[in-house]
XYZ file of C-alpha atoms in Angstrom:
616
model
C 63.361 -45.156 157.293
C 67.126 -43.980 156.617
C 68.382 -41.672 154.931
C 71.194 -39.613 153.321
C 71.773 -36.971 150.893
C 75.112 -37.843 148.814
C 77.652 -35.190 146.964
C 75.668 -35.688 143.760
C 72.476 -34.543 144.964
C 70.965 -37.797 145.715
C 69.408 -39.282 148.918
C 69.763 -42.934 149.726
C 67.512 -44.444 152.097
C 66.430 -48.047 153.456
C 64.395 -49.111 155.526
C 64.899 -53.498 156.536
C 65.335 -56.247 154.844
C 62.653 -58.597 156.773
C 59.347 -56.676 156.362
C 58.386 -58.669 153.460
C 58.312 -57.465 149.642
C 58.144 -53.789 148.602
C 56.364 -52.307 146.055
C 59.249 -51.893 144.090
C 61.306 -54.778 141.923
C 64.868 -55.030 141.428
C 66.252 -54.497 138.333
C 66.769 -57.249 135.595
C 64.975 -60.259 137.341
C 67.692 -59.935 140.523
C 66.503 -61.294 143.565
C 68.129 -61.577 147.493
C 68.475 -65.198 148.514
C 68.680 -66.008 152.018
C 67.593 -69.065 153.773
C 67.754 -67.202 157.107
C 65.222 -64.686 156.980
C 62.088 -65.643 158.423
C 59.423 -63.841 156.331
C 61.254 -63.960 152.710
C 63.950 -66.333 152.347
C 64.030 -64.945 148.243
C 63.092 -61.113 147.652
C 62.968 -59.759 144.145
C 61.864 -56.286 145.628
C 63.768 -53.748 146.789
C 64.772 -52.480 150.661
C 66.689 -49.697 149.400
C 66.551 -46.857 146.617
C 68.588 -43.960 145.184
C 66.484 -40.806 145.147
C 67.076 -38.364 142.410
C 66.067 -35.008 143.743
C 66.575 -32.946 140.263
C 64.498 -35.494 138.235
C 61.995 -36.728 141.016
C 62.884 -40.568 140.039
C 64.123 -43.548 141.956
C 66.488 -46.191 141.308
C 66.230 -50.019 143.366
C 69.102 -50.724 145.219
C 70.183 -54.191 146.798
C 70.886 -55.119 150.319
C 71.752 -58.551 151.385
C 71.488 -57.937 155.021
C 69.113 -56.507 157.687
C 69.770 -52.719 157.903
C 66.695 -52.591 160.309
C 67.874 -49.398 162.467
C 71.083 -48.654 161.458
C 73.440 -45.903 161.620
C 75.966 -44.696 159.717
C 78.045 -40.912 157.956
C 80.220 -40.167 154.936
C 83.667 -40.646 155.001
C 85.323 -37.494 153.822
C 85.414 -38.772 150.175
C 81.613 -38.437 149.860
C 81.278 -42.155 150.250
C 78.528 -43.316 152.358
C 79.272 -46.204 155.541
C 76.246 -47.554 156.825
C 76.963 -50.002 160.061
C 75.151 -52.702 161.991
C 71.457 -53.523 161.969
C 69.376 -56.499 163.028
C 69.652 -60.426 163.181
C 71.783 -61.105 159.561
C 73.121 -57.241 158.970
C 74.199 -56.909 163.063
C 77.656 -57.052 162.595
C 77.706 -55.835 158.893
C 79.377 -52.714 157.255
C 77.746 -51.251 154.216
C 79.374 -49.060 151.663
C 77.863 -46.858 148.899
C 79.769 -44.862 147.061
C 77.927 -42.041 144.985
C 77.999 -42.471 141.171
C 76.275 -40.725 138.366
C 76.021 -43.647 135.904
C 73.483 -45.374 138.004
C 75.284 -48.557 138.153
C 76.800 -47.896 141.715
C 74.922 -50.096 144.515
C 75.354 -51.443 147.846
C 78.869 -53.557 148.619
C 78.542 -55.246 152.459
C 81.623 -56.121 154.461
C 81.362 -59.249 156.586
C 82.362 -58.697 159.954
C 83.224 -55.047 159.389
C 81.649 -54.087 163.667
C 83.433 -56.100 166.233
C 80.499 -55.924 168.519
C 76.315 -56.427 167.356
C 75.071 -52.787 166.400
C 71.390 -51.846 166.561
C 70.358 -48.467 167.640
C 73.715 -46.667 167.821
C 74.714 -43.832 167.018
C 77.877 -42.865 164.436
C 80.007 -39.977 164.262
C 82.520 -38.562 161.660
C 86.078 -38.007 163.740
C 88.788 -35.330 162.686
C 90.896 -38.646 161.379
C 88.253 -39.536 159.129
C 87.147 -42.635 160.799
C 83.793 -43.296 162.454
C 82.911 -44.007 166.308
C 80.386 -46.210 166.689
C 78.542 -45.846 170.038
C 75.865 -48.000 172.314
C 73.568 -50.215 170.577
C 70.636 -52.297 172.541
C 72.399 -54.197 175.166
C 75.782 -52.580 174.210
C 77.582 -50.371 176.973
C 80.706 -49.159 174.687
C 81.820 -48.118 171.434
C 84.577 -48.921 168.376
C 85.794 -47.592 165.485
C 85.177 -48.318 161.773
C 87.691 -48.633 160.225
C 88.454 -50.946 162.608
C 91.956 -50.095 164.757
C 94.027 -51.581 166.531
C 93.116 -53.603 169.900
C 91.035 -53.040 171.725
C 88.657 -51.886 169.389
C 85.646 -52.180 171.274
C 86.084 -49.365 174.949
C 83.580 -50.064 177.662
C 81.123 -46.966 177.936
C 79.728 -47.110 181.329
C 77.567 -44.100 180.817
C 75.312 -45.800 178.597
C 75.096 -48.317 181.498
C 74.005 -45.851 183.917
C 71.554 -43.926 181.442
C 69.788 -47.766 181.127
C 66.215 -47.650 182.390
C 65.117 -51.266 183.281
C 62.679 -52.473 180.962
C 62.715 -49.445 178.838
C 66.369 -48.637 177.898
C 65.802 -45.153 177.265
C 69.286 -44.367 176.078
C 69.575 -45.816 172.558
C 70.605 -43.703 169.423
C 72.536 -41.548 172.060
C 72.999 -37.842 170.659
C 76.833 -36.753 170.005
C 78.240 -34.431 168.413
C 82.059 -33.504 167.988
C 82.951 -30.286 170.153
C 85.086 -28.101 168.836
C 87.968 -28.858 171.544
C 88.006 -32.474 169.716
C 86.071 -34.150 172.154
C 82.521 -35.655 171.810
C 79.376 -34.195 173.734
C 77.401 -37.576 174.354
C 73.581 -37.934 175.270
C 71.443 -40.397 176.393
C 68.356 -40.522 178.647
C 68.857 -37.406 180.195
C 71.833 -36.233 180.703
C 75.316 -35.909 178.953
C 78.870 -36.113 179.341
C 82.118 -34.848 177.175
C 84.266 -37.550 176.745
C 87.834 -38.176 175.666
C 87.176 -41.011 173.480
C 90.879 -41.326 172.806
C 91.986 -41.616 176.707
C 88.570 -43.063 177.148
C 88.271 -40.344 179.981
C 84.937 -38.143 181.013
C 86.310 -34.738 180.577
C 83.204 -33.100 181.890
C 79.282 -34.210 183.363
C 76.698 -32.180 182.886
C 74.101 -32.175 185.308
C 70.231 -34.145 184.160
C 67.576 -31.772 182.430
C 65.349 -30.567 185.010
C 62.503 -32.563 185.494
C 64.439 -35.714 184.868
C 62.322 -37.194 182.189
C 63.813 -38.974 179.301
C 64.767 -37.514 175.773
C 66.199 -40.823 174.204
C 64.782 -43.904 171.991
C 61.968 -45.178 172.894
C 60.887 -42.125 174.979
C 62.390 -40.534 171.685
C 62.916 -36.611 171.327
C 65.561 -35.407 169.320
C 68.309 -32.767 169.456
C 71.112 -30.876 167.621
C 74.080 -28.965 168.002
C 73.238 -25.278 167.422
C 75.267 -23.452 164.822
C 78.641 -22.863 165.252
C 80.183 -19.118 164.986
C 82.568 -16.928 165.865
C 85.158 -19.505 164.764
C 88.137 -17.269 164.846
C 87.858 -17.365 169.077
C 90.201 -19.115 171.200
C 87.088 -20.942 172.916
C 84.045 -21.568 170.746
C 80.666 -21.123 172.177
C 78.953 -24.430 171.321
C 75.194 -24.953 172.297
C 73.030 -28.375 171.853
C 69.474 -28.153 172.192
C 67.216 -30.826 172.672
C 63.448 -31.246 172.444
C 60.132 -33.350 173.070
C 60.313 -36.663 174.306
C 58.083 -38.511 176.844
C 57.657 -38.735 180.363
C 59.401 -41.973 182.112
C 57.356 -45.007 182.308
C 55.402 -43.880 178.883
C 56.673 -46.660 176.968
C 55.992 -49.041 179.826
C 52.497 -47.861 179.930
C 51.902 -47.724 175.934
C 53.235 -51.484 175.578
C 51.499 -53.320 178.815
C 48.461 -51.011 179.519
C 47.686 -49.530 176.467
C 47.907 -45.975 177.947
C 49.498 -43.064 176.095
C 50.919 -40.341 178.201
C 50.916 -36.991 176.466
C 54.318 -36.227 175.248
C 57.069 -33.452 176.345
C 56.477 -30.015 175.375
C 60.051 -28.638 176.662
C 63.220 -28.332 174.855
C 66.277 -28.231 177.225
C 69.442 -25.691 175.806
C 72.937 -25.852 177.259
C 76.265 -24.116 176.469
C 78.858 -27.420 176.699
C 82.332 -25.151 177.062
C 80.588 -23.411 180.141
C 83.082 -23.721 183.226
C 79.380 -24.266 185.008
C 77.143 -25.372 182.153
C 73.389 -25.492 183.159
C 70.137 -26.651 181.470
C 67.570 -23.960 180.322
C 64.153 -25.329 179.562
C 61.959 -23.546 177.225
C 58.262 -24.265 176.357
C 57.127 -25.618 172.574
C 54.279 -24.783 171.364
C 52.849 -28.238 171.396
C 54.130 -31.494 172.634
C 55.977 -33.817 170.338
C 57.644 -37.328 170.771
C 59.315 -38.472 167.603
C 59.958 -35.916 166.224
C 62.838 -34.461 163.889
C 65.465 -31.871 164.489
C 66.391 -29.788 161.248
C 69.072 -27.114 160.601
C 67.986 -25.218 158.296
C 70.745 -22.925 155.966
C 69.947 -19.761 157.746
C 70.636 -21.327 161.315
C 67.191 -21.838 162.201
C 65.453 -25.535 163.428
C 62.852 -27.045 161.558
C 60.794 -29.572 164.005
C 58.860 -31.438 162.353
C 57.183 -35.221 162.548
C 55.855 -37.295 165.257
C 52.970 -37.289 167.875
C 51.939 -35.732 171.018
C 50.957 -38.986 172.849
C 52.755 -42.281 173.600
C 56.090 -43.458 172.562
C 58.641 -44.853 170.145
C 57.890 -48.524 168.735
C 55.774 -50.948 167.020
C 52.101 -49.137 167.261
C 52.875 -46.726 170.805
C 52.750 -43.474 169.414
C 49.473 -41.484 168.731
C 47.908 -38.028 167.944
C 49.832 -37.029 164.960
C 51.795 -33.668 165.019
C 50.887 -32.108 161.456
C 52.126 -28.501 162.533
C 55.966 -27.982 161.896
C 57.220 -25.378 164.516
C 60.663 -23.281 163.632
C 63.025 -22.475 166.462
C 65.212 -19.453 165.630
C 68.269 -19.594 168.156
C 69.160 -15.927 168.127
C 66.183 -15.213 169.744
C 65.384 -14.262 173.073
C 64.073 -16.757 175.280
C 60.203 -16.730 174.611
C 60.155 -15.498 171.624
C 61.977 -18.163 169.932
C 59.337 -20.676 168.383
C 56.873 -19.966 165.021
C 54.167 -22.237 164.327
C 53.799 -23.304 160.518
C 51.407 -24.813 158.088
C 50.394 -28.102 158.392
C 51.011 -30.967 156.708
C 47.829 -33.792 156.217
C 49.928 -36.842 156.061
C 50.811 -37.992 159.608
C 54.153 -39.088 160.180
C 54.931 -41.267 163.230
C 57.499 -43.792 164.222
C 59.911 -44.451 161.126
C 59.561 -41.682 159.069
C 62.542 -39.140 159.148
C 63.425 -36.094 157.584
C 66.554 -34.249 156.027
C 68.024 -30.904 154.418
C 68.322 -30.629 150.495
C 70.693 -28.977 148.641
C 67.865 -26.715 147.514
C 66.609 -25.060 150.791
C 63.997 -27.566 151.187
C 63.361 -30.318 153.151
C 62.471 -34.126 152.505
C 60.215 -35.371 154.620
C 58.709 -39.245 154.318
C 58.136 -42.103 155.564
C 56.062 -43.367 158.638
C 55.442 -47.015 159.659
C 54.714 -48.501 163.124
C 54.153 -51.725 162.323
C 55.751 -54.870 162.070
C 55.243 -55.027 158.400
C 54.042 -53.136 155.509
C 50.581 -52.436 156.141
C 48.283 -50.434 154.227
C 44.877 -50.929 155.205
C 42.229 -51.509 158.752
C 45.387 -50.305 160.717
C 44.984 -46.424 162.757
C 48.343 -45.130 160.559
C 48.815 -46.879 157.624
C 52.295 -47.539 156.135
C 53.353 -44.257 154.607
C 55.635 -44.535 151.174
C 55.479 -41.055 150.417
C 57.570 -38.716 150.041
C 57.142 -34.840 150.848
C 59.487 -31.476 150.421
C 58.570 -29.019 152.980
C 59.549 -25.122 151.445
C 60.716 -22.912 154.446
C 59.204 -19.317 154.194
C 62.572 -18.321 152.880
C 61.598 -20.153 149.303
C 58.508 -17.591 149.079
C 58.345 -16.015 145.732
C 57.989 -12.673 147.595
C 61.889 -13.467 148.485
C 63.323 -13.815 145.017
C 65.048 -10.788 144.769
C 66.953 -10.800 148.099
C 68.065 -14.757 147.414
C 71.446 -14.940 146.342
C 73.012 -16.817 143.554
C 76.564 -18.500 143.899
C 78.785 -17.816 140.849
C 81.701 -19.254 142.092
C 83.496 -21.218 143.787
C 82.112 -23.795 141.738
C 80.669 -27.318 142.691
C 83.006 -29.602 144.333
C 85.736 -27.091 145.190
C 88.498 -28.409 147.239
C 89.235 -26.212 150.456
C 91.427 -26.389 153.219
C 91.651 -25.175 156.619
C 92.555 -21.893 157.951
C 92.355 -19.870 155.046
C 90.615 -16.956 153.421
C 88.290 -17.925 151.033
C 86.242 -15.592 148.068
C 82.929 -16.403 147.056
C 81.432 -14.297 144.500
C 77.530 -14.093 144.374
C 74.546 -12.300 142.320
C 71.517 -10.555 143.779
C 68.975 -8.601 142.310
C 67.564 -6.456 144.996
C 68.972 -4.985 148.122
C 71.582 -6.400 149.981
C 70.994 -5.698 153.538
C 74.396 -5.455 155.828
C 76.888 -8.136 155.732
C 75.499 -11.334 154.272
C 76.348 -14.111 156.213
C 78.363 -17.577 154.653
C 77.191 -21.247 155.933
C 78.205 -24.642 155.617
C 76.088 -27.420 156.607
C 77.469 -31.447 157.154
C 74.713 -33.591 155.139
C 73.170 -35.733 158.063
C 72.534 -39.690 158.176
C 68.834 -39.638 159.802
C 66.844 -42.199 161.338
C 64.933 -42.588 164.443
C 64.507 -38.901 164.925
C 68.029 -37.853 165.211
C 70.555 -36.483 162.626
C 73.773 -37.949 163.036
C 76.830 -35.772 162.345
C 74.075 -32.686 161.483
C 76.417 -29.342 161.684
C 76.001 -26.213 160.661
C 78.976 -23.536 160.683
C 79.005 -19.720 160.287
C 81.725 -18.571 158.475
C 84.120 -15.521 159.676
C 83.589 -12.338 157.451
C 86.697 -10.744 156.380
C 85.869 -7.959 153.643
C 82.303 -7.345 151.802
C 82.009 -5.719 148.393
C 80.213 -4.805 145.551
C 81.784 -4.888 142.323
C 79.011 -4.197 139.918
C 74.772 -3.460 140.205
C 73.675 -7.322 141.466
C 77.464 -8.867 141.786
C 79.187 -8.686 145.187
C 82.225 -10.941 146.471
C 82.632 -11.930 150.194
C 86.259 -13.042 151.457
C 85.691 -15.260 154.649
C 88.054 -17.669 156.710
C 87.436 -21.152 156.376
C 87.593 -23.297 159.693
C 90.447 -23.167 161.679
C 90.693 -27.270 161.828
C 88.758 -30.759 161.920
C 87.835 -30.470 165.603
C 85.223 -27.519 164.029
C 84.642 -28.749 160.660
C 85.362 -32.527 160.080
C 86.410 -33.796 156.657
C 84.071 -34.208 153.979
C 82.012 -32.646 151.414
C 79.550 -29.440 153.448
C 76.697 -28.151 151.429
C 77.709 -24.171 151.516
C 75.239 -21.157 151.394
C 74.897 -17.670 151.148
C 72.676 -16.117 153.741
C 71.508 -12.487 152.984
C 68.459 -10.396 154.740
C 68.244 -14.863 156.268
C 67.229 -15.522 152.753
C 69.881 -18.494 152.078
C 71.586 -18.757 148.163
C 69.672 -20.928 145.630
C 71.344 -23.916 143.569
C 74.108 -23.906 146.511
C 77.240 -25.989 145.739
C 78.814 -28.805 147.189
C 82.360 -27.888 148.568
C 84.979 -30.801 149.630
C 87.109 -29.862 152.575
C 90.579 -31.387 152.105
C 91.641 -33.434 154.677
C 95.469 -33.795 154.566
C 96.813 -34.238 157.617
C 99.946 -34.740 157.008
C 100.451 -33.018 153.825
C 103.818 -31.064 154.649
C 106.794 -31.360 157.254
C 108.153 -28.617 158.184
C 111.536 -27.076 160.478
C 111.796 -24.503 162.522
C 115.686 -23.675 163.592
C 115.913 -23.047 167.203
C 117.433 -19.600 166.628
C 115.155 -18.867 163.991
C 111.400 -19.498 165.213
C 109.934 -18.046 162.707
C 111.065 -19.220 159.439
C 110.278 -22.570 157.748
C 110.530 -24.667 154.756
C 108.424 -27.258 153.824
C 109.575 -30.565 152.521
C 107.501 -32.661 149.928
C 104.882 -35.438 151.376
C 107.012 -38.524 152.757
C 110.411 -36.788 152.781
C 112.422 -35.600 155.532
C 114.636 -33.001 155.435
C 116.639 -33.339 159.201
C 119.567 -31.501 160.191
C 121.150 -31.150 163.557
C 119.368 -29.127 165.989
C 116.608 -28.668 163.772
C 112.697 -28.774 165.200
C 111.047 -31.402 162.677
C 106.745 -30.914 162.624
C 104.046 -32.457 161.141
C 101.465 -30.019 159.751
C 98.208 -30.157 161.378
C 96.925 -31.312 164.914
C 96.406 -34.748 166.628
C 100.154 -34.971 165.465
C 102.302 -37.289 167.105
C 106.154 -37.564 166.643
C 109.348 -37.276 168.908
C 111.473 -34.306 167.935
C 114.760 -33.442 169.068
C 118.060 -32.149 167.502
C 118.241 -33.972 163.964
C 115.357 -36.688 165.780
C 111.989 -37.710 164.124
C 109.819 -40.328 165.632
C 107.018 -41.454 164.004
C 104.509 -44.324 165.481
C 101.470 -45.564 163.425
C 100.822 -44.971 159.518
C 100.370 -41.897 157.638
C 97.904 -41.154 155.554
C 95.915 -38.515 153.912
C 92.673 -39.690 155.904
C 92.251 -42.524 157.892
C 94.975 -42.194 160.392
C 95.836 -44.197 162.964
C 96.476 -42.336 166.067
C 100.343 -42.188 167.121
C 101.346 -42.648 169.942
C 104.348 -42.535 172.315
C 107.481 -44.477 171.667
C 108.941 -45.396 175.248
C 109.192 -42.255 177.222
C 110.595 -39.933 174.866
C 109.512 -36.553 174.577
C 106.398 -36.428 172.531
C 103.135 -34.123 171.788
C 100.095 -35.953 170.835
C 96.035 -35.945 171.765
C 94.320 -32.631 171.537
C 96.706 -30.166 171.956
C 96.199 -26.767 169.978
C 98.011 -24.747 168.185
C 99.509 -22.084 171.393
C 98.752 -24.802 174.238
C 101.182 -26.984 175.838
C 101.606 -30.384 174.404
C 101.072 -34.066 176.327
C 103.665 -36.474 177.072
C 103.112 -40.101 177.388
C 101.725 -39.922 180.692
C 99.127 -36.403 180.278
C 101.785 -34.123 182.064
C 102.160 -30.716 180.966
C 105.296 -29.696 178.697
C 108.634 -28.490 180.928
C 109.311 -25.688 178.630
C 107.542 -22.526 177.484
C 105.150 -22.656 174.407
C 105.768 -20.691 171.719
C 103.334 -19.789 169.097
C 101.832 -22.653 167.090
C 104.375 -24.896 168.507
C 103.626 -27.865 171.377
C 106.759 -28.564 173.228
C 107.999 -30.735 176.117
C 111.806 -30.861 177.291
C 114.209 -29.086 174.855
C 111.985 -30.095 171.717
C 109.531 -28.218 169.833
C 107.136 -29.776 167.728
C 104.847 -27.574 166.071
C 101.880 -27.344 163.884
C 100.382 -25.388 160.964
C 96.821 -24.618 161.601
């Protein structure tokens, strides 16, 4: 099972094209044709539907390819990329973009991966593009869109992370760090990588104990929420949990034997000059289980079993209890044990935040096809929406209510933002502001799952239940990538109801400005695609990952520009140039990584005599 909630409040998922027919038809007689799959050359049923959360209805969907464990995120237009799969859909590329006339469906690119894709792992850049990393039997990763060549960089990580036999590093964790790099994970350890360079910026040492977190010995983990945002260096934490001992898989396929599963979860601060594992104790062990951030900052675990491993009929003793992790905690005090569910939900099913507070839960099938009957866990179509404690009647009066800014809102980076809100009872202290990236889940990880804690900047009440909070949106797309963030009020940890869905603009290259070399400080900005160059004028582009050669009356640019989508730019010969991750107030890079020669002045990178700044 796959799935992913959209910008109009509806949740695709899929699960593969080769299980045989589903219990649902497509629409007006359609059927897939294809002489090459083995079980149902034609298919009249559906591997795919659109979820309507406000009605509670489902609409078929068509694929024409295998999307059998898949990955995939929105592009920052809402529109959903799915990538890869098995056999037919291996090197596919699947787009969906979200419609409310119901007529919108699945369009496949042929050829869209360079390399075969099944179990990797996609993440959203600050460009707008997607990485696409690992994959059985694939030590690298590429880009979609595709770029230029070489597309496909060799990972050897995900080499070293391979256990012989049992893999144990597929669906590799990563998440974007907030210095533009990606935190990657696999087995049981992690590295930060400059996937640009194609460098390992830092290692990280192996989670005591050594045991493996990754598919099929299959925990799952997130990045903790984000905050403080206005620092020079943001804190970032990833936690990960469950999993099985090495050699469980080996054990559950040949012998029949189901080790009990992990009970630790493993938490580590990435930007640490000497970051170390700390291992904390669940309440009860869990392989296969799902990591959820949950609007308030807390993590929903939920799913899976306490014996055995990922795959086709290895995983056993259903975990029915939900546990809730709440990060601010100290250590020890940090897990609450929930009500149970009755349905038990093993390998396949999957899990994801709603717009709503809640979260969907479905799914569950080990086996090889749809089953239903004389098997231990049946195949599992249902679907369930767990209500945090938070959506307790006893709660109404402290939820908030978002009055405005209103659905869809366009905002940009860096800048102070008002949100008005209603609540009927007491407002306790400074409410806090969230925004949450809508996850692609599968396989018991949440790919590009972020949460961020807006900075407060002034709190007021303007009448009996109406107040108005001014907080500053994120400083840049290293913290908040492009796209369309589900945004909540948080007050007493009771998140808003009916929160909106706000669109960040990504616009990279949206102005030019000049700064004189006399006069630092002032600047005019020139119109999209013009540029206004005088001698011994400093030309910049506005926004970082830049790339141009400024001197006296001088603009270089190499590579396109556009709004999203960019290709990066890099140097032309030797000149002087600022490009990669530099921040606003660091030095820039030159062609070969050395340092600028001059002095850095405030939201400028410079090398040589030229300046090139940027607007953050």
């Amino acid at each position: 099972m796959h799935m992913q909630l959209l910008r109009n409040d509806r949740v695709v998922m899929f699960d593969r094209t080769n299980f045989g027919p589903s219990n649902i038809s497509l629409p007006n007689g359609n059927c897939r044709n294809n002489p090459q799959d083995a079980v149902s050359k034609i298919d009249c049923t559906a591997h795919s539907i659109e979820y309507d959360v406000a009605s509670n209805t489902v609409r078929p969907l068509t694929v024409q390819s295998n999307t059998w464990c898949s990955s995939g995120s929105v592009r920052p237009d809402g529109v959903l990329v799915q990538t890869g799969g098995d056999r037919d859909g291996e090197l596919k590329a699947r787009i969906f973009s979200p419609c409310n006339n119901n007529k919108c469906d699945w369009v496949e690119i042929n050829n869209g991966l360079t390399k075969r894709r099944w179990y990797s792992s996609n993440h959203i850049l600050p460009d707008g593009k997607q990485i696409v990393i690992g994959g059985q039997g694939q030590f690298n990763y590429e880009f979609y869109p595709k770029t230029t060549s070489p597309n496909v960089i060799a990972l050897p990580f995900l080499a070293e992370t391979n256990d012989r036999g049992q893999e144990n590093n597929l669906y590799p964790y990563v998440f974007l760090n907030t210095d533009g790099n990606l935190f990657i994970f696999a087995n049981n350890r992690a590295i930060l990588l400059d996937y640009v360079k194609n460098t390992v910026v830092k290692t990280y040492p192996a989670i005591p104990g050594g045991d493996p977190r990754s598919y099929p010995s299959t925990g799952s983990a997130v990045l903790l929420p984000l905050k403080n945002l206005e620092a020079v260096k943001i804190d970032a934490e990833v936690l990960v949990c469950g999993g099985a001992p090495k050699g469980s898989y080996i054990l559950a396929f040949r012998r029949n034997t189901f080790v009990k599963a992990l009970d630790t979860c493993a938490r580590i601060k990435i930007n640490d000059e000497n970051p170390q594992w700390t291992v904390e104790k669940m309440p009860r062990a869990r392989v296969m289980g799902d990591m959820t951030l949950l609007p308030n900052g807390d993590v929903l675990i939920v799913n899976g079993g306490s014996s055995g491993s990922a795959a086709w009929e290895l995983g056993r003793e259903p975990v029915f209890v939900p546990d809730l992790y709440h990060p601010e905690n100290p250590v020890n005090s940090r897990f609450e044990s929930l009500n149970p569910s009755t349905i038990p939900r093993m390998y396949h099913s999957t899990a994801i935040l709603l717009r709503d507070g809640r979260v969907l839960v479905g799914g569950s099938n080990p086996h090889g096809f749809y089953n239903f009957t004389g098997v231990l866990f049946p195949t599992e179509l249902s679907l369930e929406a767990f209500s945090p404690v938070y959506l307790e009647p006893e709660f109404a009066k402290l939820r908030p209510k978002i009055v405005s800014p209103k659905s869809q809102t366009t905002i940009t980076y860096r800048k102070t933002m008002k949100l008005k809100f209603k609540v009927v009872g007491e407002v306790k202290g400074p409410v806090k502001v969230t925004m949450v990236f809508p996850s692609f889940t599968t396989h018991s990880f949440s790919m590009n799952q972020r949460l961020l804690v807006l900075d407060n900047v002034k709190f007021k009440r303007s009448k009996s239940t109406n107040y108005e909070v001014q907080v500053r949106t994120p400083r840049s797309a290293f913290v908040a990538p492009p796209g369309y963030y589900m945004m909540f009020v948080v007050n007493d940890n009771i998140p808003s109801e009916d929160v909106e869905f706000s669109h960040f603009l990504f616009n990279e290259f949206s102005d030019f400005f000049y700064v004189d070399r006399t006069m630092r400080n002032s600047s005019v900005a020139f119109p999209l695609g013009t540029f206004g160059i005088c001698p011994n004028v400093i030309v910049s582009v506005g926004f970082a990952n830049s790339a141009c050669t400024a001197a006296g009356g001088e603009l270089y640019m190499w590579g396109k520009i556009k709004n999203y989508g960019d290709d990066w730019m890099y140097p032309k010969h030797s000149s002087c140039i600022s490009w990669g991750h530099a921040q606003c107030g660091e030095l820039g890079y030159g062609p070969n990584g050395q340092k600028s020669l001059c002095s850095a002045y405030k939201g400028e990178y410079t090398r040589g005599n030229a300046c090139v700044g940027c607007d953050m």
